[in-house]
Coordinates of N, CA and C in Angstrom, one line a residue:
M1 N 44.5 76.0 18.7 CA 43.8 76.7 17.7 C 44.7 77.5 16.8
T2 N 44.8 77.2 15.5 CA 45.8 77.8 14.7 C 45.2 78.5 13.5
S3 N 43.9 78.4 13.2 CA 43.3 79.0 12.0 C 42.5 80.2 12.4
G4 N 42.1 81.0 11.3 CA 41.3 82.1 11.6 C 42.1 83.4 11.7
D5 N 41.4 84.6 11.6 CA 42.1 85.9 11.8 C 42.3 86.1 13.3
P6 N 43.1 87.1 13.6 CA 43.4 87.4 15.0 C 42.2 87.8 15.8
T7 N 41.2 88.5 15.2 CA 40.0 88.8 16.0 C 39.2 87.6 16.4
T8 N 39.1 86.6 15.4 CA 38.4 85.4 15.7 C 39.1 84.6 16.7
R9 N 40.4 84.5 16.6 CA 41.2 83.8 17.6 C 41.1 84.4 19.0
S10 N 41.1 85.7 19.1 CA 41.0 86.4 20.3 C 39.6 86.1 21.0
A11 N 38.6 86.1 20.1 CA 37.2 85.9 20.6 C 37.1 84.4 21.2
F12 N 37.8 83.5 20.5 CA 37.7 82.1 21.0 C 38.5 82.0 22.3
V13 N 39.7 82.6 22.4 CA 40.4 82.5 23.7 C 39.7 83.2 24.8
H14 N 39.1 84.3 24.5 CA 38.3 85.0 25.5 C 37.1 84.2 26.0
A15 N 36.4 83.5 25.1 CA 35.3 82.7 25.5 C 35.7 81.5 26.3
Q16 N 36.8 80.9 26.0 CA 37.3 79.8 26.8 C 37.7 80.2 28.2
L17 N 38.5 81.3 28.2 CA 38.9 81.8 29.5 C 37.8 82.3 30.4
R18 N 36.8 82.9 29.8 CA 35.6 83.4 30.6 C 34.9 82.2 31.2
E19 N 34.7 81.1 30.4 CA 34.1 80.0 31.0 C 34.9 79.4 32.1
D20 N 36.2 79.3 32.0 CA 37.1 78.8 33.0 C 37.0 79.6 34.3
V21 N 36.9 80.9 34.1 CA 36.8 81.8 35.3 C 35.5 81.6 36.0
L22 N 34.4 81.6 35.2 CA 33.1 81.4 35.8 C 32.9 80.1 36.5
R23 N 33.5 79.0 35.9 CA 33.3 77.7 36.5 C 34.3 77.4 37.6
G24 N 35.2 78.4 37.9 CA 36.2 78.2 38.9 C 37.4 77.3 38.6
V25 N 37.5 76.9 37.3 CA 38.6 76.2 36.8 C 39.9 77.0 37.0
L26 N 39.8 78.3 36.7 CA 40.8 79.3 37.0 C 40.4 80.0 38.3
P27 N 41.0 79.6 39.4 CA 40.5 80.1 40.7 C 40.7 81.6 40.9
P28 N 39.9 82.2 41.8 CA 40.0 83.7 42.1 C 41.5 84.0 42.4
G29 N 42.0 85.1 41.8 CA 43.4 85.5 42.1 C 44.5 84.8 41.4
S30 N 44.2 83.8 40.6 CA 45.2 83.0 39.9 C 45.8 83.8 38.8
R31 N 47.1 83.6 38.6 CA 47.9 84.3 37.5 C 47.4 83.8 36.1
L32 N 47.4 84.7 35.2 CA 47.0 84.4 33.8 C 48.3 84.7 33.0
R33 N 49.1 83.7 32.7 CA 50.4 83.9 32.2 C 50.3 83.9 30.6
F34 N 50.9 84.9 30.0 CA 50.9 85.0 28.5 C 51.4 83.8 27.8
V35 N 52.6 83.4 28.3 CA 53.3 82.3 27.6 C 52.5 81.0 27.7
E36 N 52.0 80.7 28.9 CA 51.3 79.4 29.1 C 50.0 79.4 28.3
L37 N 49.3 80.5 28.3 CA 48.0 80.6 27.6 C 48.3 80.6 26.0
A38 N 49.3 81.2 25.6 CA 49.6 81.2 24.2 C 49.9 79.8 23.7
E39 N 50.6 79.0 24.5 CA 50.9 77.6 24.2 C 49.7 76.8 24.3
R40 N 48.8 77.0 25.3 CA 47.6 76.2 25.4 C 46.7 76.4 24.2
F41 N 46.6 77.6 23.7 CA 45.6 77.8 22.6 C 46.3 77.9 21.2
S42 N 47.6 77.8 21.2 CA 48.4 77.8 20.0 C 48.2 79.1 19.2
V43 N 48.3 80.2 20.0 CA 48.1 81.6 19.4 C 49.3 82.4 19.9
S44 N 49.3 83.6 19.3 CA 50.4 84.6 19.7 C 50.1 85.2 21.1
Q45 N 51.1 85.8 21.7 CA 50.8 86.5 23.0 C 50.0 87.7 22.8
S46 N 50.0 88.3 21.6 CA 49.2 89.5 21.4 C 47.7 89.1 21.4
V47 N 47.4 88.0 20.8 CA 46.0 87.5 20.9 C 45.6 87.2 22.3
V48 N 46.5 86.6 23.1 CA 46.2 86.4 24.5 C 45.9 87.7 25.2
R49 N 46.8 88.7 25.0 CA 46.7 90.0 25.6 C 45.3 90.6 25.3
E50 N 44.9 90.5 24.1 CA 43.6 91.1 23.7 C 42.4 90.4 24.4
A51 N 42.5 89.1 24.5 CA 41.5 88.4 25.2 C 41.4 88.7 26.7
L52 N 42.6 88.8 27.3 CA 42.7 89.2 28.7 C 42.2 90.6 29.0
T53 N 42.5 91.5 28.1 CA 42.0 92.9 28.2 C 40.5 92.9 28.2
R54 N 39.9 92.1 27.4 CA 38.4 92.0 27.4 C 37.9 91.4 28.7
L55 N 38.6 90.4 29.2 CA 38.2 89.9 30.5 C 38.2 91.0 31.6
A56 N 39.3 91.8 31.6 CA 39.5 92.8 32.6 C 38.4 93.9 32.4
E57 N 38.0 94.2 31.2 CA 36.9 95.2 31.0 C 35.6 94.7 31.5
Q58 N 35.4 93.3 31.5 CA 34.2 92.8 32.0 C 34.2 92.5 33.5
G59 N 35.4 92.8 34.2 CA 35.5 92.6 35.6 C 35.8 91.2 36.0
L60 N 36.2 90.4 35.1 CA 36.6 89.0 35.4 C 38.1 88.8 35.7
A61 N 38.9 89.8 35.3 CA 40.3 89.8 35.5 C 40.8 91.2 35.9
V62 N 42.0 91.3 36.4 CA 42.5 92.6 36.8 C 43.9 92.6 36.2
A63 N 44.3 93.8 35.6 CA 45.6 94.0 35.1 C 46.5 94.6 36.2
M64 N 47.7 94.0 36.3 CA 48.7 94.5 37.3 C 49.9 95.1 36.6
P65 N 50.3 96.3 36.9 CA 51.4 97.0 36.3 C 52.6 96.1 36.3
Q66 N 53.2 95.9 35.1 CA 54.4 95.1 35.0 C 54.3 93.6 35.3
Q67 N 53.1 93.2 35.6 CA 52.9 91.8 36.1 C 51.9 91.0 35.3
G68 N 51.3 91.6 34.3 CA 50.3 90.9 33.5 C 48.9 91.0 34.1
F69 N 48.2 89.8 34.1 CA 46.8 89.7 34.6 C 46.6 88.6 35.6
R70 N 45.6 88.8 36.4 CA 45.2 87.8 37.4 C 43.6 87.7 37.2
V71 N 43.1 86.5 37.6 CA 41.7 86.4 37.7 C 41.3 87.3 38.9
R72 N 40.2 88.0 38.8 CA 39.7 88.9 39.8 C 39.7 88.2 41.2
P73 N 40.4 88.8 42.2 CA 40.5 88.1 43.5 C 39.1 88.1 44.2
L74 N 39.0 87.2 45.1 CA 37.8 87.1 46.0 C 38.2 87.6 47.4
T75 N 37.7 88.8 47.8 CA 38.0 89.3 49.1 C 36.8 89.5 49.9
L76 N 36.9 89.4 51.2 CA 35.8 89.6 52.1 C 35.3 91.0 52.1
A77 N 36.2 91.9 52.0 CA 35.9 93.4 52.1 C 35.0 93.7 50.9
D78 N 35.4 93.3 49.7 CA 34.6 93.7 48.5 C 33.3 92.9 48.5
L79 N 33.3 91.7 48.9 CA 32.1 90.9 49.0 C 31.1 91.6 49.9
D80 N 31.5 91.9 51.1 CA 30.6 92.5 52.1 C 30.1 93.9 51.7
E81 N 31.0 94.7 51.1 CA 30.6 96.0 50.6 C 29.6 95.9 49.5
L82 N 29.8 95.0 48.6 CA 28.9 94.9 47.4 C 27.6 94.3 47.9
T83 N 27.6 93.4 48.8 CA 26.4 92.8 49.4 C 25.5 93.9 50.1
E84 N 26.2 94.7 50.9 CA 25.5 95.7 51.6 C 24.9 96.7 50.7
A85 N 25.7 97.1 49.7 CA 25.2 98.1 48.7 C 24.0 97.6 47.9
R86 N 24.1 96.3 47.5 CA 23.0 95.7 46.7 C 21.7 95.6 47.5
I87 N 21.8 95.2 48.8 CA 20.6 95.0 49.6 C 20.0 96.4 49.8
E88 N 20.8 97.4 50.1 CA 20.2 98.8 50.3 C 19.5 99.3 49.0
I89 N 20.2 99.2 47.9 CA 19.7 99.8 46.7 C 18.6 99.0 46.0
E90 N 18.8 97.7 45.9 CA 17.9 96.8 45.2 C 16.5 96.7 45.9
T91 N 16.6 96.7 47.3 CA 15.3 96.6 48.0 C 14.6 97.9 47.9
L92 N 15.3 99.0 47.8 CA 14.7 100.4 47.6 C 14.0 100.4 46.3
V93 N 14.7 100.0 45.2 CA 14.1 100.0 43.9 C 12.9 99.1 43.8
L94 N 13.0 97.9 44.4 CA 11.9 97.0 44.3 C 10.7 97.6 45.0
R95 N 10.9 98.2 46.2 CA 9.8 98.8 46.9 C 9.1 99.9 46.0
R96 N 9.9 100.7 45.3 CA 9.4 101.7 44.4 C 8.6 101.0 43.2
S97 N 9.1 99.9 42.7 CA 8.4 99.2 41.7 C 7.0 98.7 42.1
I98 N 7.0 98.2 43.3 CA 5.7 97.7 43.9 C 4.7 98.9 44.0
Q99 N 5.2 100.0 44.4 CA 4.4 101.2 44.6 C 3.9 101.8 43.3
R100 N 4.8 101.8 42.3 CA 4.5 102.5 41.1 C 4.2 101.7 39.8
G101 N 4.6 100.4 39.8 CA 4.5 99.6 38.7 C 3.0 99.3 38.3
G102 N 2.7 99.3 37.0 CA 1.3 99.1 36.6 C 1.1 97.6 36.1
L103 N 0.1 97.4 35.3 CA -0.3 96.1 34.8 C 0.8 95.6 33.9
A104 N 1.3 96.4 33.0 CA 2.3 96.0 32.1 C 3.5 95.5 32.8
W105 N 3.9 96.2 33.9 CA 5.1 95.7 34.7 C 4.8 94.4 35.4
E106 N 3.6 94.2 36.0 CA 3.2 92.9 36.6 C 3.3 91.8 35.6
S107 N 2.8 92.1 34.4 CA 2.8 91.0 33.3 C 4.3 90.7 32.9
S108 N 5.1 91.7 32.9 CA 6.5 91.4 32.5 C 7.2 90.6 33.6
V109 N 6.9 90.8 34.8 CA 7.5 90.1 35.9 C 7.1 88.6 35.9
L110 N 5.8 88.4 35.6 CA 5.2 87.1 35.5 C 5.9 86.3 34.4
A111 N 6.0 87.0 33.2 CA 6.6 86.3 32.0 C 8.0 86.0 32.3
A112 N 8.8 86.9 32.9 CA 10.2 86.6 33.2 C 10.3 85.4 34.1
H113 N 9.5 85.4 35.1 CA 9.5 84.3 36.1 C 9.2 83.0 35.4
H114 N 8.2 83.0 34.5 CA 7.8 81.8 33.8 C 9.0 81.2 33.0
T115 N 9.7 82.1 32.3 CA 10.9 81.6 31.6 C 11.9 81.1 32.5
L116 N 12.2 81.7 33.6 CA 13.2 81.3 34.6 C 12.8 79.9 35.2
A117 N 11.5 79.8 35.6 CA 11.1 78.5 36.2 C 11.1 77.3 35.3
N118 N 11.1 77.6 34.0 CA 11.1 76.5 33.0 C 12.4 76.4 32.2
T119 N 13.5 77.0 32.8 CA 14.8 76.8 32.2 C 15.7 76.1 33.2
P120 N 16.2 74.9 32.8 CA 17.1 74.1 33.7 C 18.3 74.9 34.2
L121 N 18.5 74.8 35.5 CA 19.6 75.5 36.1 C 21.0 75.0 35.7
T122 N 21.1 73.7 35.5 CA 22.4 73.1 35.2 C 22.2 72.1 34.0
F123 N 23.3 71.7 33.4 CA 23.3 70.6 32.5 C 23.5 69.3 33.2
P124 N 23.3 68.2 32.6 CA 23.6 66.9 33.2 C 25.0 66.8 33.8
S125 N 26.0 67.5 33.2 CA 27.3 67.5 33.7 C 27.5 68.3 35.1
G126 N 26.4 69.0 35.4 CA 26.5 69.8 36.7 C 26.9 71.3 36.4
D127 N 27.3 71.6 35.2 CA 27.7 73.0 34.9 C 26.4 73.9 34.8
V128 N 26.6 75.1 35.2 CA 25.4 76.1 35.2 C 25.1 76.3 33.7
N129 N 23.8 76.3 33.4 CA 23.2 76.6 32.1 C 23.3 78.1 31.8
P130 N 24.0 78.6 30.8 CA 24.0 80.0 30.5 C 22.7 80.6 30.3
E131 N 21.7 79.8 29.7 CA 20.4 80.3 29.4 C 19.6 80.5 30.7
W132 N 19.9 79.7 31.8 CA 19.3 80.0 33.1 C 19.9 81.2 33.7
A133 N 21.2 81.5 33.5 CA 21.8 82.7 34.1 C 21.2 83.9 33.4
E134 N 20.9 83.9 32.1 CA 20.3 85.0 31.4 C 18.8 85.2 31.9
A135 N 18.1 84.1 32.1 CA 16.7 84.2 32.5 C 16.7 84.7 34.0
H136 N 17.7 84.3 34.8 CA 17.8 84.8 36.1 C 18.0 86.3 36.2
D137 N 18.9 86.8 35.4 CA 19.1 88.2 35.3 C 17.9 89.0 34.9
E138 N 17.2 88.4 33.9 CA 16.0 89.1 33.3 C 14.9 89.1 34.4
F139 N 14.7 88.1 35.1 CA 13.7 88.1 36.2 C 13.9 89.2 37.2
H140 N 15.2 89.3 37.7 CA 15.5 90.3 38.7 C 15.4 91.7 38.1
S141 N 15.8 91.9 36.8 CA 15.7 93.2 36.2 C 14.3 93.6 36.0
A142 N 13.4 92.6 35.6 CA 12.0 92.9 35.4 C 11.4 93.4 36.7
T143 N 11.7 92.8 37.9 CA 11.1 93.2 39.1 C 11.4 94.6 39.5
L144 N 12.6 95.1 39.0 CA 13.0 96.5 39.3 C 12.6 97.6 38.3
R145 N 12.1 97.1 37.1 CA 11.9 98.1 36.1 C 10.6 99.0 36.3
G146 N 9.8 98.6 37.3 CA 8.6 99.4 37.5 C 8.8 100.6 38.4
C147 N 10.1 100.9 38.8 CA 10.4 101.9 39.8 C 10.1 103.3 39.4
G148 N 10.1 103.5 38.1 CA 9.9 104.9 37.5 C 11.0 105.8 37.7
N149 N 12.2 105.4 38.1 CA 13.3 106.3 38.3 C 14.5 105.7 37.6
E150 N 14.9 106.2 36.5 CA 16.0 105.6 35.7 C 17.3 105.7 36.3
R151 N 17.5 106.7 37.2 CA 18.8 106.8 37.9 C 18.9 105.7 38.9
L152 N 17.9 105.5 39.7 CA 17.9 104.4 40.7 C 18.1 103.1 40.0
L153 N 17.4 102.9 38.9 CA 17.4 101.6 38.1 C 18.8 101.4 37.6
S154 N 19.5 102.4 37.1 CA 20.8 102.3 36.6 C 21.8 101.9 37.7
I155 N 21.7 102.5 38.8 CA 22.6 102.2 40.0 C 22.4 100.7 40.3
A156 N 21.1 100.3 40.4 CA 20.8 98.9 40.8 C 21.4 97.9 39.8
S157 N 21.2 98.3 38.5 CA 21.7 97.4 37.4 C 23.2 97.3 37.4
S158 N 23.9 98.4 37.7 CA 25.3 98.4 37.8 C 25.8 97.5 38.9
L159 N 25.2 97.6 40.1 CA 25.5 96.7 41.2 C 25.3 95.2 40.9
R160 N 24.2 94.9 40.2 CA 23.9 93.6 39.8 C 25.0 93.0 38.9
D161 N 25.4 93.9 37.9 CA 26.4 93.5 37.0 C 27.7 93.2 37.7
A162 N 28.1 94.1 38.7 CA 29.3 93.9 39.5 C 29.3 92.6 40.3
A163 N 28.1 92.1 40.6 CA 27.9 90.9 41.4 C 27.8 89.6 40.6
S164 N 27.8 89.8 39.2 CA 27.5 88.6 38.4 C 28.5 87.5 38.6
L165 N 29.8 87.9 38.7 CA 30.8 86.9 38.9 C 30.6 86.2 40.3
Y166 N 30.3 86.9 41.3 CA 30.1 86.3 42.6 C 28.9 85.3 42.6
R167 N 27.9 85.6 41.8 CA 26.7 84.7 41.7 C 27.2 83.4 41.0
W168 N 28.0 83.4 40.0 CA 28.6 82.2 39.5 C 29.4 81.5 40.5
W169 N 30.3 82.2 41.1 CA 31.2 81.6 42.1 C 30.5 81.0 43.3
S170 N 29.3 81.5 43.7 CA 28.7 81.0 44.8 C 28.4 79.5 44.7
R171 N 28.3 79.1 43.4 CA 28.1 77.6 43.2 C 29.4 76.9 42.8
T172 N 30.2 77.5 41.9 CA 31.4 76.8 41.5 C 32.6 76.9 42.5
V173 N 32.6 78.0 43.3 CA 33.7 78.2 44.3 C 33.2 78.0 45.7
G174 N 32.0 78.5 45.9 CA 31.4 78.4 47.3 C 30.7 77.0 47.5
H175 N 30.5 76.3 46.4 CA 29.9 74.9 46.4 C 28.5 74.9 47.1
D176 N 27.7 75.9 46.7 CA 26.3 76.0 47.3 C 25.3 75.3 46.4
E177 N 25.6 74.0 46.2 CA 24.8 73.2 45.2 C 23.4 72.9 45.7
N178 N 23.2 72.9 47.0 CA 21.9 72.5 47.6 C 20.9 73.7 47.7
R179 N 21.2 74.8 47.2 CA 20.4 76.0 47.3 C 19.1 75.8 46.5
D180 N 18.0 76.2 47.1 CA 16.7 76.1 46.4 C 16.3 77.4 45.7
H181 N 16.9 77.6 44.5 CA 16.7 78.8 43.8 C 15.3 79.0 43.4
A182 N 14.6 77.9 43.0 CA 13.2 78.0 42.6 C 12.3 78.6 43.7
L183 N 12.5 78.1 44.9 CA 11.7 78.6 46.0 C 12.0 80.0 46.3
E184 N 13.3 80.4 46.3 CA 13.6 81.8 46.6 C 13.0 82.8 45.6
H185 N 13.0 82.4 44.3 CA 12.4 83.2 43.3 C 10.9 83.3 43.4
R186 N 10.3 82.1 43.7 CA 8.9 82.1 43.9 C 8.4 83.0 45.0
Q187 N 9.2 83.0 46.1 CA 8.9 83.9 47.3 C 8.9 85.4 46.9
I188 N 9.9 85.7 46.1 CA 10.1 87.1 45.6 C 8.9 87.4 44.7
L189 N 8.6 86.5 43.8 CA 7.5 86.8 42.9 C 6.1 86.9 43.6
D190 N 5.8 86.0 44.5 CA 4.5 86.0 45.2 C 4.3 87.3 46.0
A191 N 5.3 87.7 46.7 CA 5.2 88.9 47.5 C 5.1 90.1 46.6
T192 N 5.9 90.1 45.5 CA 5.8 91.3 44.6 C 4.5 91.4 44.0
N193 N 3.9 90.3 43.5 CA 2.6 90.3 42.9 C 1.5 90.7 43.9
A194 N 1.7 90.4 45.1 CA 0.7 90.7 46.2 C 0.9 92.1 46.7
R195 N 1.9 92.9 46.1 CA 2.2 94.2 46.5 C 2.5 94.3 48.0
D196 N 3.2 93.2 48.4 CA 3.6 93.1 49.8 C 5.1 93.7 49.9
E197 N 5.2 95.0 50.1 CA 6.5 95.6 50.1 C 7.5 95.0 51.1
E198 N 7.0 94.7 52.3 CA 7.9 94.2 53.3 C 8.3 92.8 53.0
G199 N 7.4 92.0 52.6 CA 7.7 90.6 52.3 C 8.6 90.4 51.1
A200 N 8.4 91.3 50.1 CA 9.2 91.2 48.8 C 10.6 91.6 49.1
T201 N 10.7 92.8 49.8 CA 12.1 93.3 50.1 C 12.9 92.4 51.0
R202 N 12.1 91.7 52.0 CA 12.8 90.8 52.9 C 13.3 89.6 52.1
A203 N 12.4 89.1 51.2 CA 12.8 87.9 50.4 C 14.0 88.2 49.5
L204 N 14.0 89.4 48.9 CA 15.1 89.8 48.0 C 16.4 89.9 48.8
A205 N 16.3 90.6 50.0 CA 17.5 90.8 50.8 C 18.1 89.4 51.2
Q206 N 17.3 88.5 51.6 CA 17.7 87.1 52.0 C 18.3 86.4 50.8
H207 N 17.8 86.6 49.6 CA 18.3 86.0 48.4 C 19.7 86.5 48.1
I208 N 19.9 87.8 48.2 CA 21.2 88.4 47.9 C 22.2 88.0 49.0
Q209 N 21.8 87.9 50.3 CA 22.7 87.5 51.4 C 23.1 86.1 51.2
R210 N 22.3 85.2 50.7 CA 22.6 83.8 50.6 C 23.8 83.6 49.6
T211 N 23.9 84.4 48.6 CA 25.0 84.4 47.7 C 26.3 84.8 48.4
S212 N 26.2 85.8 49.2 CA 27.3 86.3 49.9 C 27.8 85.2 50.9
D213 N 26.8 84.7 51.7 CA 27.2 83.7 52.7 C 27.9 82.5 52.1
A214 N 27.4 82.1 50.9 CA 28.0 80.9 50.2 C 29.5 81.1 49.9
L215 N 29.9 82.4 49.8 CA 31.3 82.7 49.4 C 32.2 83.1 50.6
R216 N 31.6 83.3 51.7 CA 32.4 83.8 52.8 C 33.5 82.9 53.2
T217 N 33.3 81.6 53.3 CA 34.4 80.7 53.7 C 35.5 80.7 52.6
A218 N 35.1 80.7 51.3 CA 36.1 80.7 50.3 C 36.9 82.0 50.3
A219 N 36.2 83.1 50.5 CA 36.8 84.4 50.5 C 37.8 84.5 51.7
S220 N 37.4 84.0 52.8 CA 38.2 84.1 54.0 C 39.5 83.2 53.8
E221 N 39.3 82.1 53.2 CA 40.5 81.2 52.9 C 41.4 81.9 51.9
A222 N 40.8 82.6 50.9 CA 41.6 83.2 49.9 C 42.4 84.4 50.5
S223 N 41.8 85.1 51.4 CA 42.4 86.3 52.1 C 43.6 85.8 52.9
H224 N 43.5 84.7 53.6 CA 44.6 84.1 54.4 C 45.7 83.7 53.5
Q225 N 45.4 83.1 52.4 CA 46.4 82.6 51.5 C 47.2 83.8 50.9
Q226 N 46.5 84.9 50.6 CA 47.1 86.0 50.0 C 48.0 86.8 51.0
A227 N 47.6 86.7 52.3 CA 48.4 87.3 53.3 C 49.6 86.6 53.7
S228 N 49.6 85.3 53.5 CA 50.7 84.4 53.9 C 51.9 84.4 52.9

């Protein structure tokens, strides 16, 4: 890529690298070298730096003093801590939503699920459909919005954002292609609509844990490689 202003070039490089990270083309923990990326995209190293800085701000890469950038590493400790925190907080917020949410909340959950259920998960190539990912996030966000506590909702949303990369990696790195997402979401929806607090929170906890389980082997292997 040789044309366009630096901002446009940086946005293009960022978009391409983001896709490579989410798809696992750039594996967790891999080095992001300025010279190689500048040559790949035919841009200056300053453009690459700007794109990598944006990746780091989004939690997809990490900056290392005097060493440049790496793709965010996949570690068992972080995966387990995040999974535990999400299950504790998101099930609490969902329980509050079921207790406090009104008709407008119920309708928003149904609408969000309808969009999710009618959006293809993948393209014919097997790549995850970004529109499905957006619909997935909106469904889960909708189920939590009835809680009536903005601070709890903010914490839950922050944890979900932190887990977004792991959700992508559960398929592209953890190779959990046989997962029945539609069934899991239907179970959450049905229990939520029935105001079944125990059933809904149990279904949500299992849904979150499944993502973690899909990555445990990959995370364990990555930890051993980093230690060796």
